[in-house]
Every structure is written in structure tokens, then in C-alpha cells.
Coordinates of C-alpha atoms in Angstrom, one line a residue:
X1 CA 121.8 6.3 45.4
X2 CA 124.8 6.1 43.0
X3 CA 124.1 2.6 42.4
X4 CA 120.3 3.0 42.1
X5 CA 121.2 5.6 39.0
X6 CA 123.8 3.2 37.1
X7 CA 120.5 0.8 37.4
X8 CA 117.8 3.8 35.9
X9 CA 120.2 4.7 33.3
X10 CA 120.3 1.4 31.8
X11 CA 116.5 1.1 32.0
X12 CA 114.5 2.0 28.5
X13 CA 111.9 4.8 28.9
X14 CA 108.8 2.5 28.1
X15 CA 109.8 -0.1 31.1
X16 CA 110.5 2.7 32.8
X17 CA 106.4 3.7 32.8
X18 CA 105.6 0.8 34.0
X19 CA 105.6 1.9 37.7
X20 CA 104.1 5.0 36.9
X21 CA 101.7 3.4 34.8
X22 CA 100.8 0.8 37.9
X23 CA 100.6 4.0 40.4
X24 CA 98.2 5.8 38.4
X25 CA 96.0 2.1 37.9
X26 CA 95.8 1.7 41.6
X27 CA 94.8 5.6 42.3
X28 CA 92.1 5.5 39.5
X29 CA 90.6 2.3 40.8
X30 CA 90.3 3.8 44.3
X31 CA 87.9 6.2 42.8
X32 CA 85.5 4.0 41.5
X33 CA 86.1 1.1 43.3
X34 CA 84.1 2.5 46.6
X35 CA 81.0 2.6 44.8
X36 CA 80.4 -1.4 45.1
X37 CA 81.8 -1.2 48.4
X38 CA 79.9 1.2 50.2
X39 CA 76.5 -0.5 50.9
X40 CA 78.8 -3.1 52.8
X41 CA 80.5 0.0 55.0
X42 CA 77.1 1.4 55.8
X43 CA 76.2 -2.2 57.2
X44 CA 79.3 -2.5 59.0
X45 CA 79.5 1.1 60.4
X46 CA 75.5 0.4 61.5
X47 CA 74.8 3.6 59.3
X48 CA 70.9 3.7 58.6
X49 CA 69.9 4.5 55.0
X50 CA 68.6 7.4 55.6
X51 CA 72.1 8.8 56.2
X52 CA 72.9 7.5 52.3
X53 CA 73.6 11.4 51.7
X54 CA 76.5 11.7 54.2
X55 CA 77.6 8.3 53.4
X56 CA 77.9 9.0 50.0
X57 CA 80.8 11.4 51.2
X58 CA 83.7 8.7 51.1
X59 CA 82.7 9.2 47.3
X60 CA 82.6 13.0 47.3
X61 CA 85.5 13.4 49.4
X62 CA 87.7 11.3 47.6
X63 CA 86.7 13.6 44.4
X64 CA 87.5 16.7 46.7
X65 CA 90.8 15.5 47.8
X66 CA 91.6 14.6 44.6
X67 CA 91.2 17.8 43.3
X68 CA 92.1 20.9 45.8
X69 CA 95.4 19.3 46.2
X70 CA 97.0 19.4 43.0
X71 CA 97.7 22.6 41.7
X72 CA 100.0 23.4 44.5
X73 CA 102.0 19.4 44.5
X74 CA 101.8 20.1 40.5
X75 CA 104.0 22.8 40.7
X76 CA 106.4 21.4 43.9
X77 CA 106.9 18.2 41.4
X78 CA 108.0 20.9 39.1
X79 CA 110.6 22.7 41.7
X80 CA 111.8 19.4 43.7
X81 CA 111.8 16.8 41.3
X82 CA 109.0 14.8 39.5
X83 CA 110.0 11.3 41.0
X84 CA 110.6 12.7 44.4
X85 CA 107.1 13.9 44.4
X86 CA 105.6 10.4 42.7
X87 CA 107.1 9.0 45.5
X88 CA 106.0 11.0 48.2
X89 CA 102.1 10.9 46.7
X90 CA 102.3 7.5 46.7
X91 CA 103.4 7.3 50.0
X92 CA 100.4 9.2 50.8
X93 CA 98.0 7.2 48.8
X94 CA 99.3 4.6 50.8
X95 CA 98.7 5.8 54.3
X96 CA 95.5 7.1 53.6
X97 CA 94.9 3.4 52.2
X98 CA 95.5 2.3 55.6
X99 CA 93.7 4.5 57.7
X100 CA 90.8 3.7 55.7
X101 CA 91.1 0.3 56.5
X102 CA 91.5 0.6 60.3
X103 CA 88.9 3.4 60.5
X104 CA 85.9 2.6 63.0
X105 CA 83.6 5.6 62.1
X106 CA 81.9 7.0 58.9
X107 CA 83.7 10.2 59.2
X108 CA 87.2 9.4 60.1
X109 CA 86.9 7.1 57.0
X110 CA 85.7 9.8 55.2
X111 CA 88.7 12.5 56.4
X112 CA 91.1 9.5 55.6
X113 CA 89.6 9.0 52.2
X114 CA 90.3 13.0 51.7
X115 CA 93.9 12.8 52.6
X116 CA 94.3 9.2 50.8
X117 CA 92.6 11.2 47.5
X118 CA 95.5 14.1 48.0
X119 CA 98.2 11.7 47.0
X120 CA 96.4 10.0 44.2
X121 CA 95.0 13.3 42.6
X122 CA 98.7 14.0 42.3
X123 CA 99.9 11.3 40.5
X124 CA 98.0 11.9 36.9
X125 CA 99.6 15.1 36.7
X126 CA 103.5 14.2 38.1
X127 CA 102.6 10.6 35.3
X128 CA 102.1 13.3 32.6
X129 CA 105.3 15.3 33.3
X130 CA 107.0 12.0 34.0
X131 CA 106.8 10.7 30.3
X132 CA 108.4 14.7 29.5
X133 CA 111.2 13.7 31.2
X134 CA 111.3 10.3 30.0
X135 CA 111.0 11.2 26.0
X136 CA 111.9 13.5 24.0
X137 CA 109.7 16.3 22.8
X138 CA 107.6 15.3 19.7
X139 CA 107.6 11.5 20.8
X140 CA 105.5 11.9 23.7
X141 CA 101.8 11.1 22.5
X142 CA 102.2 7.0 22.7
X143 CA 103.6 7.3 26.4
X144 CA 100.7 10.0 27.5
X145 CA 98.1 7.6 25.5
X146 CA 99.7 4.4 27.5
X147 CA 99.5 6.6 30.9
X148 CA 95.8 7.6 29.9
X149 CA 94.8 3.9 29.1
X150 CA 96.0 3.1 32.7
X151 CA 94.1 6.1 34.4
X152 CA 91.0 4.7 32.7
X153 CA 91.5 1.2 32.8
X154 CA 92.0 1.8 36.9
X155 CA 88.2 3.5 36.5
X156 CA 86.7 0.4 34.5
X157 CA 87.9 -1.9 37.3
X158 CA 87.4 -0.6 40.3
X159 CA 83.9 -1.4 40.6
X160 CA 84.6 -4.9 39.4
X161 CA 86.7 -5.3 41.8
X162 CA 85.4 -3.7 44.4
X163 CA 82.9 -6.3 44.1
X164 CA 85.2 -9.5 44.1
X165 CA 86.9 -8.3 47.0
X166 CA 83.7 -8.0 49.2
X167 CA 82.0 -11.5 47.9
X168 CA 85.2 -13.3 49.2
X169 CA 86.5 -11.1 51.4
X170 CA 85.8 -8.0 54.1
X171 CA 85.5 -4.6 52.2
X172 CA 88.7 -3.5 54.2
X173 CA 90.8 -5.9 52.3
X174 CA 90.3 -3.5 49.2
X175 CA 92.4 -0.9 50.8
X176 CA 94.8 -3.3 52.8
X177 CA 95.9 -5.0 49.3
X178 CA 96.8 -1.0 48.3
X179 CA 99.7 -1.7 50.7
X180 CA 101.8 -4.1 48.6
X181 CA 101.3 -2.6 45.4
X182 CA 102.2 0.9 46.7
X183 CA 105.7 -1.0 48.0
X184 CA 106.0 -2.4 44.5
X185 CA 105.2 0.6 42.5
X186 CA 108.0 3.0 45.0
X187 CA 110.7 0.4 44.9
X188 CA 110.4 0.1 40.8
X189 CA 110.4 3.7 40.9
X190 CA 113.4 3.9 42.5
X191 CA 115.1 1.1 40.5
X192 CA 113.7 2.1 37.0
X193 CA 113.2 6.0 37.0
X194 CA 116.0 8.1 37.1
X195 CA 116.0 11.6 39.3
X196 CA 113.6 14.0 37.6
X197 CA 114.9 17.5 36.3
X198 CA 114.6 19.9 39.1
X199 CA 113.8 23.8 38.6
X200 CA 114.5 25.5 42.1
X201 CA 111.9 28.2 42.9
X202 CA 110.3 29.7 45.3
X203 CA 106.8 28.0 46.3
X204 CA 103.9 30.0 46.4
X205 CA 101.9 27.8 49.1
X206 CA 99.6 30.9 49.7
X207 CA 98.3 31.0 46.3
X208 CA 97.7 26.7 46.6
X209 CA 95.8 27.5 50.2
X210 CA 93.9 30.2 48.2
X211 CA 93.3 28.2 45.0
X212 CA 92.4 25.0 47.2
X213 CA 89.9 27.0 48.8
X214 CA 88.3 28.3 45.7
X215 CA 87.9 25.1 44.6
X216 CA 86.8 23.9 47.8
X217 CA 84.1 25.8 47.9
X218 CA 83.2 25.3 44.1
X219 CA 82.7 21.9 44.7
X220 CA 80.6 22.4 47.6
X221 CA 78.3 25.0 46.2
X222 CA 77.6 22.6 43.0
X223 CA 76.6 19.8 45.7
X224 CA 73.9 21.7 47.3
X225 CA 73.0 23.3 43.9
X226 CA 69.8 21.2 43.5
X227 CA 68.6 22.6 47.1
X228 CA 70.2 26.2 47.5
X229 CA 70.3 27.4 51.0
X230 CA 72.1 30.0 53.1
X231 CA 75.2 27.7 53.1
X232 CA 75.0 27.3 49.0
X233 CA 75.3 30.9 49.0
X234 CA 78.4 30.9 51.6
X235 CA 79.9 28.5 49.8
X236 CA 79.9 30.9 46.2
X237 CA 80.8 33.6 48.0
X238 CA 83.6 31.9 49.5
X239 CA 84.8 30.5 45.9
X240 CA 84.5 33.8 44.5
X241 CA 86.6 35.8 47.4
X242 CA 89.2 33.0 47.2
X243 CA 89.1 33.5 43.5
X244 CA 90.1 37.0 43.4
X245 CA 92.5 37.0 46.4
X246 CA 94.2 34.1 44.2
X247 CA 94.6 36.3 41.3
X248 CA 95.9 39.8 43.2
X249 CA 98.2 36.9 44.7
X250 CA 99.9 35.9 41.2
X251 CA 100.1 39.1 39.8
X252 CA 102.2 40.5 43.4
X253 CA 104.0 37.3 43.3
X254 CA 107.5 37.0 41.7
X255 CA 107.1 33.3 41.5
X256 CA 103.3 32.1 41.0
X257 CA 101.4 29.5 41.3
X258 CA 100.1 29.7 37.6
X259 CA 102.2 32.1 35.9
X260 CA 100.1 34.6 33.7
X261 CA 102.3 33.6 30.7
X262 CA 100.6 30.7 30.5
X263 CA 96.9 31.8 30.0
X264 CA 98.4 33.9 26.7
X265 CA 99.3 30.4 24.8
X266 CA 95.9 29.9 23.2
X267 CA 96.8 26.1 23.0
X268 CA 97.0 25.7 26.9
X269 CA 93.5 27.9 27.6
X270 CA 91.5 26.1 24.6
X271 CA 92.6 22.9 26.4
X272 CA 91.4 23.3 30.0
X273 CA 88.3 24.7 28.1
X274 CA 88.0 21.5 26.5
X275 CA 88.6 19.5 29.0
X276 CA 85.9 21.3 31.4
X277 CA 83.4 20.6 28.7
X278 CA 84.1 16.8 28.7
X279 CA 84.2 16.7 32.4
X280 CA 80.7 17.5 31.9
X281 CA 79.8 15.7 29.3
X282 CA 81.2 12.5 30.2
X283 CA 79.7 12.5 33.9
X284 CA 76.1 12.9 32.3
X285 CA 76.5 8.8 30.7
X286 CA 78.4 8.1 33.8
X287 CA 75.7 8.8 36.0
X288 CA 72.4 8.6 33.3
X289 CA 73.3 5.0 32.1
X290 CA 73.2 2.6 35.2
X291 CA 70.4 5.3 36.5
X292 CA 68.3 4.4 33.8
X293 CA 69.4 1.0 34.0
X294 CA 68.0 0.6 37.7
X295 CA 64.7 2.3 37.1
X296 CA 62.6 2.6 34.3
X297 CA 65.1 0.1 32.0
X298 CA 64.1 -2.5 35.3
X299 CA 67.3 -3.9 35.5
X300 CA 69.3 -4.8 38.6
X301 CA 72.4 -3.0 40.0
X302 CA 75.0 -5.5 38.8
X303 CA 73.1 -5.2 35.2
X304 CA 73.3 -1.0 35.3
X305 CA 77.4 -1.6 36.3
X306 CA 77.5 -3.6 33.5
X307 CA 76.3 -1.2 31.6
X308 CA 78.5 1.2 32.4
X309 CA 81.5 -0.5 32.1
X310 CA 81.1 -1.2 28.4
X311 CA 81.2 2.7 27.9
X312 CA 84.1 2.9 30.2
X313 CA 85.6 0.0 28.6
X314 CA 86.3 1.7 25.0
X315 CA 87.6 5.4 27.0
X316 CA 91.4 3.2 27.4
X317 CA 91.0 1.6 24.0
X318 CA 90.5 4.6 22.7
X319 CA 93.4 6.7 24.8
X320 CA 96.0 4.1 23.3
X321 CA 94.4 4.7 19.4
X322 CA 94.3 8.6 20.3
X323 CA 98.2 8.6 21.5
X324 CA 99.2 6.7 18.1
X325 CA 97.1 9.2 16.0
X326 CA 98.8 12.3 17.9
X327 CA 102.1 10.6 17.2
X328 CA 101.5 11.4 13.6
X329 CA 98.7 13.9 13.0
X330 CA 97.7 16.8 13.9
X331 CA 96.3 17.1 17.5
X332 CA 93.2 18.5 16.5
X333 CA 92.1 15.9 14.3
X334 CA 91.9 13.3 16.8
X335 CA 90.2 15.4 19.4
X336 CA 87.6 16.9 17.3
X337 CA 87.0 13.4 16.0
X338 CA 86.7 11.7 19.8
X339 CA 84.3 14.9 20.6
X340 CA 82.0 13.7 17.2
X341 CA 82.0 9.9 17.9
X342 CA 81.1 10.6 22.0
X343 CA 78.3 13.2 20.1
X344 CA 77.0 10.3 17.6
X345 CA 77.3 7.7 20.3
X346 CA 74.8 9.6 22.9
X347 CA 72.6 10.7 20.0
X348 CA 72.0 7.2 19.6
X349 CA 71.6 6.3 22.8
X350 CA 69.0 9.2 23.3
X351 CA 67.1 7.0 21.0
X352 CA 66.7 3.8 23.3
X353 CA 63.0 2.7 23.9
X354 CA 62.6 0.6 27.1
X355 CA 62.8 -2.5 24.7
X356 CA 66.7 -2.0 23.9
X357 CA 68.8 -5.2 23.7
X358 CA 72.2 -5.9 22.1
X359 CA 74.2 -5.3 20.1
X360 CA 72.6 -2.0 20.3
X361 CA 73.3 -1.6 23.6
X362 CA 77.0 -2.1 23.5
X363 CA 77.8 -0.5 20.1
X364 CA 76.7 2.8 21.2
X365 CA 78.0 2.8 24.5
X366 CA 81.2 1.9 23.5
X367 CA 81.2 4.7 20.8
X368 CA 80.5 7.2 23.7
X369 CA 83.5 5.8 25.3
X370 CA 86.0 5.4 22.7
X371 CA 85.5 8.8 21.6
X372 CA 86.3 10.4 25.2
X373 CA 89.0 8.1 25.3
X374 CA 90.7 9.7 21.9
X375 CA 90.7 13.1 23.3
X376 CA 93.4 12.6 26.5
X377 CA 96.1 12.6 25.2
X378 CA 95.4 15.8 22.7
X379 CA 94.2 17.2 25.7
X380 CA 97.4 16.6 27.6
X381 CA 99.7 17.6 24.5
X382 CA 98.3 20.6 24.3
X383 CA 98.1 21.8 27.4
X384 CA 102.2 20.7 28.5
X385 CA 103.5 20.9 25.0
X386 CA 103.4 24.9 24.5
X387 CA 104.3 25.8 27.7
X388 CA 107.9 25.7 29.5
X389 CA 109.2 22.8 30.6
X390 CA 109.5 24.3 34.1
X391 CA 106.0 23.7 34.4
X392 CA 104.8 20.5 32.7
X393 CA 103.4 19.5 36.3
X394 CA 101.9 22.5 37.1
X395 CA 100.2 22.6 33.7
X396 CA 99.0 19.2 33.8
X397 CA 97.8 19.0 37.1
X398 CA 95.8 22.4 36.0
X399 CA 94.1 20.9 32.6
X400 CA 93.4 17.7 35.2
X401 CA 91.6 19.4 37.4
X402 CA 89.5 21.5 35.1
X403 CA 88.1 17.8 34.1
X404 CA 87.2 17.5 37.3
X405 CA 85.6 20.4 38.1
X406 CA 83.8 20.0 34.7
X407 CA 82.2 16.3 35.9
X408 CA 81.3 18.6 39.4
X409 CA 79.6 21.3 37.7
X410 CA 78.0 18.4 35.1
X411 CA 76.4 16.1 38.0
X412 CA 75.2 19.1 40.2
X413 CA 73.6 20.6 37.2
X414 CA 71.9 17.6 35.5
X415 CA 70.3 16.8 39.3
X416 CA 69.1 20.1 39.5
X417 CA 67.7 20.5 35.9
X418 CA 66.7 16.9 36.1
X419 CA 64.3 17.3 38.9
X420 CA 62.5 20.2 37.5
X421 CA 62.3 18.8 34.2
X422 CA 60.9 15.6 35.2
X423 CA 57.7 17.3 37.1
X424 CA 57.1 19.2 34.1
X425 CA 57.3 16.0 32.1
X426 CA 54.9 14.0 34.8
X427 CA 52.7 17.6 35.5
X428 CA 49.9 16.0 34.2
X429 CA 50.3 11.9 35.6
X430 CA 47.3 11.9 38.6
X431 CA 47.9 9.0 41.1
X432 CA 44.6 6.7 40.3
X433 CA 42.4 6.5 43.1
X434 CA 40.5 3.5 43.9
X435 CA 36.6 3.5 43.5
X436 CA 34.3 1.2 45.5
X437 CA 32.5 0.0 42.2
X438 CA 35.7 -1.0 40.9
X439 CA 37.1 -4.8 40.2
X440 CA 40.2 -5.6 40.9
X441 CA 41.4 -6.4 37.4
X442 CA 40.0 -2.6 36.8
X443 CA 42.2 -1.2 39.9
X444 CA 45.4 -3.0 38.9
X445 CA 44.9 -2.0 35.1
X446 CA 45.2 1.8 36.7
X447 CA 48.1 1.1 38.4
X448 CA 49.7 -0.5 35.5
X449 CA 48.9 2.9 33.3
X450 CA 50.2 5.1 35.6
X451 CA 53.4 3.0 36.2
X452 CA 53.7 3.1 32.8
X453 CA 53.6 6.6 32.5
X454 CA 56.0 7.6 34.7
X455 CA 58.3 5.3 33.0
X456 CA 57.7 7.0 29.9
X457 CA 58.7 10.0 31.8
X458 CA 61.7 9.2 33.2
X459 CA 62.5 7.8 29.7
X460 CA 61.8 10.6 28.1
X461 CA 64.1 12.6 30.9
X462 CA 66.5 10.5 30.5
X463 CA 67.0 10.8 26.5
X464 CA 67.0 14.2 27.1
X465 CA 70.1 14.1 29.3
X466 CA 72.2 12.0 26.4
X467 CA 70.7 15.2 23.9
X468 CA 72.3 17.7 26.3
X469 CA 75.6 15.5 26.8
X470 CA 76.1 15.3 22.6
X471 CA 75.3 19.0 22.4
X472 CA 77.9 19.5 24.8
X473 CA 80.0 17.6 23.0
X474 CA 79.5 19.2 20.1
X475 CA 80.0 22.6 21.5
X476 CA 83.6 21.4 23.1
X477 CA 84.5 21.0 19.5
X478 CA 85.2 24.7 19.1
X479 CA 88.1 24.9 21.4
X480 CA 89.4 22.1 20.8
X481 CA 90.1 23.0 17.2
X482 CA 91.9 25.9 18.5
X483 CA 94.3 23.5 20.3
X484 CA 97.0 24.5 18.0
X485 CA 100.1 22.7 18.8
X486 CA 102.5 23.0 16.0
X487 CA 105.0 20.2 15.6
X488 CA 108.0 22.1 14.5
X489 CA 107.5 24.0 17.6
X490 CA 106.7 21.2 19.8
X491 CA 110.2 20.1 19.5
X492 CA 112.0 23.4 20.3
X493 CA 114.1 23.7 23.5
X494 CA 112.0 24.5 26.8
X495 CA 111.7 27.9 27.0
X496 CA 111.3 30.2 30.5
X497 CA 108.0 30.6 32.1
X498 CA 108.6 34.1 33.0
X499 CA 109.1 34.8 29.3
X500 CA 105.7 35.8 28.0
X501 CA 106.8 37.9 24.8
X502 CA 108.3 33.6 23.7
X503 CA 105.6 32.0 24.9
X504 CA 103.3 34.5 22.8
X505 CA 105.5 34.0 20.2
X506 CA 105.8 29.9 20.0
X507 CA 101.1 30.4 20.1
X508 CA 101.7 33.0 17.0
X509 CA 104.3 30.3 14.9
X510 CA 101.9 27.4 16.1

């Protein structure tokens, strides 16, 4: 081990990142990358299509893994060591990766996929308190905008390469070739990171079951949201009891999960408040485009992927621009401006006729894109620069997660809405009826008009969705203009979590 540290000291902090950078790629394109292989598991696994809703689990699951699990591994990467836990989530990832690929059944390779999620979800989080350790405070927003662009770039991929893999090869190869680049990415950890500042505390692993199970059964009760049942209804209640036990729980604590400090740093609340809004936001183009794409746009699958990828494409672009701005401005200036292009850029989009063709098309979806991509690392600065460096994990993997449930809460309630709204729009749309005295030429012009209505329908539906997404945006400027992050203060020593009279202090100098 003494040897492996001579070798990390002499390593420079941006080579360094580069394992941590790779990590976060692979974990992000396992995310996305499922969604060109899935029809191919549904063939192999004989499941009919009329089971597409619980296939569509190794999707969900993977979202739920990577969620519930990291607040709790946030805040042991804070008390045993940020590399230590890298490592160990990797490891994770890893054997996850493998169980998926030797899985036999639908739902063992849907648990595996949960468990396999667990150890990526962690890694964004641990990446972001990595580069704290790695630089020095005031000099992180380049790193966090390189670790962003990876995160991202892993999402553009995936379904790329998802669909490489299964034109030359089975779809179990895409998890085996996780194998090899999770050896790569441990063994340059090891040889390029040194150990990670540790803060010994005790763990509260209560509060992490309790705030696993709220979230949990968030994400289940937006799921059923567009068809509320008995269950729906277990599943708020549920959320809301493990809500409240969670709180008592961190205020009895002496050593929380989220210390109470933190929510009194108006930075680190606008933040999370932010980043739920553009959780939301950003899963409405995410699901709307290739939607629209595949049905009244006409286009094939592989056309609506394309599609979305060149929104995706500008989100990295613009995470490595958005670091280099927060390097030298003030944080709020390139958030509030990513929030105003992503606005502009589904404004115009909400303006597409069925007739749209480039370069239309790809200016304003990579707008959309570039402007979500500006807003990471702001987001991240924000919410790990004002509070103690005891907690950079536990922060991160907080504002993380409220993206997620954001793009949870965003899908559940644009499919609910959605359906309502369209058979308001398509109330008065009458299937024509055929008449004996009719030609055929007469009978097909019928059907012609009424496919064309419902077209105009869904269109209209559709542009209605990319309003709500720029309003959102628009509305998510408000806190994130509060995400005052002074940089005076930003350099200070770390300061005790425990200490709320400072940490109120350091929000009142910011």
C-alpha cells in the first residue's frame, strides 16, 4: 500500500479523474443503454408483449436502485474514505454486471439490475466529492464540469451502443464487456488516486433504511399515478410514514443521516430545488421527442433515437462550457442562463408542424440540451461548496437524487396529464363508419381525415408538453438565482457539520 501511495502522490489531479471519470461513463451508459437492448431480452427470455409493462422493469429498476441507495453510501464514502467506497461501488456495479448477464429469467435480471444500479447510483456522488479531495477549494468547477460531461456522455451512448453490441453480438455481451473496464477503472484507482480523507462517525443505517423506503415508495406511487389503485395509495402512505419516521430519526440522532445544518444554507436547499425542477423538465424532451418521433412525426425507432441523441448530445458540451464559466463567474449566471436556453430551445420545438426538417430540427434540440448541460456543475457547486467538508458525499449524493426523483415525478405526471388531455383534445374525432352507398375512394378519403386528425392531436399534445417543460424551466430559474455561493467563502477552511450557528453564517456572508 506504501508503494501504491509514492505512485498516487506523484500523479497530477486531472490524470487522476480519469478513472473516476471512466467509472461514472460506464455507470451512465448502463442506464440508457438497456433501452436498445430490451426488445432482444424479451425474445430471448420468450416474454410475450403483452408483458412490455413488467419488462420495462429492468429500466425502472435500474432507476430505483440507482436512487434509494445513495444517501446512506453518500454519507459512508464520507466516514470511510471516498476511494474506498468508489471502489467498493464499482465492485458492485460489476457483479451486478455479471449476474445480469448469466440471468435466465426476467425477474432475476431485473433484481440483478437493482443491485447492479446500487453501485452505479453511488458513483456520481463519491465522483463529485472525489474532485474535493483532488483540488482545492475555488478550483473545482472544470473537474465537476469534466465529471458531468462523462455522466452525460455515458447517457448519449448507451443506446448507441446498446445497439452495436446486439447487431454483432448477443445482448449479454453488453454487460460481460462491463467486466474489463470495471478491472481497469479499480486498478487505476488504486494506482492514480491517493486514500480519500476519512471523517470517522457513527453511521446512521436506520435513517438510510428509512430514507430508502421513502423513496422507495415515492417512486412507486408516481408509477401507478396514471392508474391509482388501492396499492397507489399504499404506496403514498408508505412514503409519507417513512418520511416522518426519517425526520424524528435525525433530530434523536447525534450523528444523522442529513444533518439539519445543512437545510439552513439557502445555497444547498435552492440547489436540490433546482435540480428537482430540471429532473422534470429534462425527462419531458427525453421521453416527448422520440415519442413524437415514432407516431405522429412517422418516423422509425432508430430515427426517434436519433433524435434524441442530438439533445443529449449538447447536455456534455455544455457541462464542460458550464464548469469553465463557474471557474470564473458567478454560479448563478451560468445556471440561470442553461435554464433560459433549455426554456427557448423547447419553445421552439413546441412550434414544430409535422413537416419539420433540418437544421431546424437539430438547432433546437441541441439548445435544449446544451442549456441543461450548463447547469451541473452550478448545481453541484452549490450544493457541496457551502456545506462541510465532512459531507461533500452526503451532499452530493442528496442534490443527485433529487434529479432523479424530479425525472420520476416528471414522467409519471406528463403520462397521467397526457392521457386526459389528449381525449379532450380528440373529444370530438368520431371513427368514420362505412356506408353501403359509398366508393371506395370515398371510404379511404374518411380514413385519411380522421388519421389526420388524430395526428393533429397528438401534435398538438405533444407541443403542449415542450410548453409545460419551458415553463418549468423558467420557473426553476427562481431558485437557482438564490444559489448564492460566494467565492471568498468558497475557499474558507471546511467547517463542522454540527456547527449550524457557521454554517448560517458562511449563507449570511455569501
Amino acid at each position: 500500500m506504501n508503494l501504491l501511495n509514492r505512485i498516487s502522490d506523484r500523479v497530477p489531479p486531472y490524470v487522476a479523474l480519469i478513472p473516476v471519470c471512466v467509472g461514472v461513463f460506464v455507470a451512465a451508459d448502463d442506464q440508457t443503454v438497456i433501452v436498445t437492448v430490451l426488445p432482444q431480452i424479451m425474445l430471448d427470455m420468450e416474454v410475450p408483449i403483452t408483458e412490455i409493462d413488467h419488462a420495462s422493469w429492468a429500466i425502472t429498476g435500474y432507476l430505483l436502485g440507482y436512487l434509494v441507495g445513495m444517501p446512506l453510501i453518500g454519507r459512508v464514502s464520507d466516514v470511510w474514505g471516498h476511494r474506498r467506497l468508489y471502489i467498493l461501488s464499482v465492485l458492485a456495479f460489476m457483479i451486478g454486471s455479471v449476474a445480469v448477464a448469466l440471468t435466465q429469467s426476467l425477474n432475476w435480471m431485473i433484481a440483478a439490475r437493482v443491485f447492479q444500479a446500487i453501485g452505479a447510483g453511488a458513483l456520481v456522488p463519491i465522483a463529485i466529492a472525489i474532485v474535493g479531495d483532488l483540488f482545492p477549494r475555488g478550483k473545482r468547477a472544470l473537474p465537476l464540469g469534466i465529471v458531468g460531461a462523462a455522466a452525460e456522455a455515458g447517457g448519449v451512448i448507451g443506446p448507441l451502443w446498446g445497439g452495436v453490441i446486439i447487431r454483432y453480438l448477443d445482448w449479454r455481451w453488453v454487460f460481460w464487456i462491463n467486466i474489463p473496464l470495471a478491472v481497469l477503472t479499480i486498478t487505476l484507482i488504486l494506482l492514480m488516486l491517493r486514500p480519500s480523507p476519512r471523517f470517522p462517525a457513527s453511521i446512521d443505517v436506520v435513517g438510510g433504511a428509512l430514507v430508502a423506503a421513502a423513496l422507495t415508495c415515492t417512486t412507486l406511487a408516481f408509477s401507478r399515478i396514471g392508474s391509482f389503485d388501492w396499492l397507489g395509495g399504499a404506496f403514498v402512505a408508505g412514503a409519507v410514514l417513512s418520511l416522518i419516521l426519517f425526520i424524528l430519526r435525525q433530530r434523536s440522532t447525534t450523528d444523522p443521516l442529513l444533518p439539519p445544518a445543512m437545510f439552513r444554507v439557502l445555497a444547498f436547499v435552492t440547489a436540490n430545488i433546482t435540480h428537482l425542477l430540471v429532473g422534470a423538465a429534462l425527462i419531458i424532451g427525453m421521453v416527448t421527442v422520440p415519442l413524437m418521433a415514432n407516431t405522429v412525426m412517422g418516423r422509425t425507432p432508430l430515427e426517434g433515437g436519433l433524435w434524441l441523441m442530438r439533445m443529449t448530445a449538447g447536455i456534455p458540451v455544455g457541462a464542460f462550457l458550464g464548469g469553465l464559466m463557474a471557474q470564473r463567474l458567478d454560479l448563478r449566471f451560468p445556471a440561470a442562463a442553461g435554464l433560459v436556453f433549455s426554456a427557448i430551445g423547447y419553445w421552439l420545438v413546441s412550434g414544430w408542424g409535422l413537416d419539420i426538417g433540418e437544421p431546424e430540427l437539430t438547432l433546437h434540440l441541441l439548445v435544449v440540451g446544451f442549456g441543461f448541460g450548463l447547469l451541473i456543475v452550478p448545481i453541484a457547486l452549490a450544493g457541496t461548496e457551502t456545506v462541510g467538508e465532512d459531507i461533500r458525499a452526503t451532499a452530493a449524493s442528496m442534490v443527485t437524487a433529487l434529479r432523479i426523483v424530479g425525472m420520476t415525478f416528471g414522467v409519471a405526471a406528463l403520462t397521467a396529464w397526457g392521457v386526459a388531455r389528449f381525449d379532450i383534445l380528440a373529444a370530438d374525432i368520431r371513427l368514420p363508419l362505412a356506408e353501403a352507398t359509398q366508393t371506395r375512394a370515398e371510404a379511404q378519403a374518411q380514413i385519411d381525415q380522421f388519421t389526420d386528425r388524430v395526428n393533429d392531436a397528438g401534435l398538438a399534445l405533444f407541443q403542449e408538453f415542450f410548453v409545460i417543460a419551458a415553463v418549468v424551466c423558467l420557473i426553476a430559474v427562481i431558485p437557482a438565482v438564490l444559489m448564492i455561493v460566494n467565492k471568498t467563502a468558497a475557499r474558507r477552511p471546511p467547517i463542522p457539520t454540527g456547527d449550524a450557528d457557521v454554517l448560517r453564517d458562511r449563507q449570511g456572508d455569501a
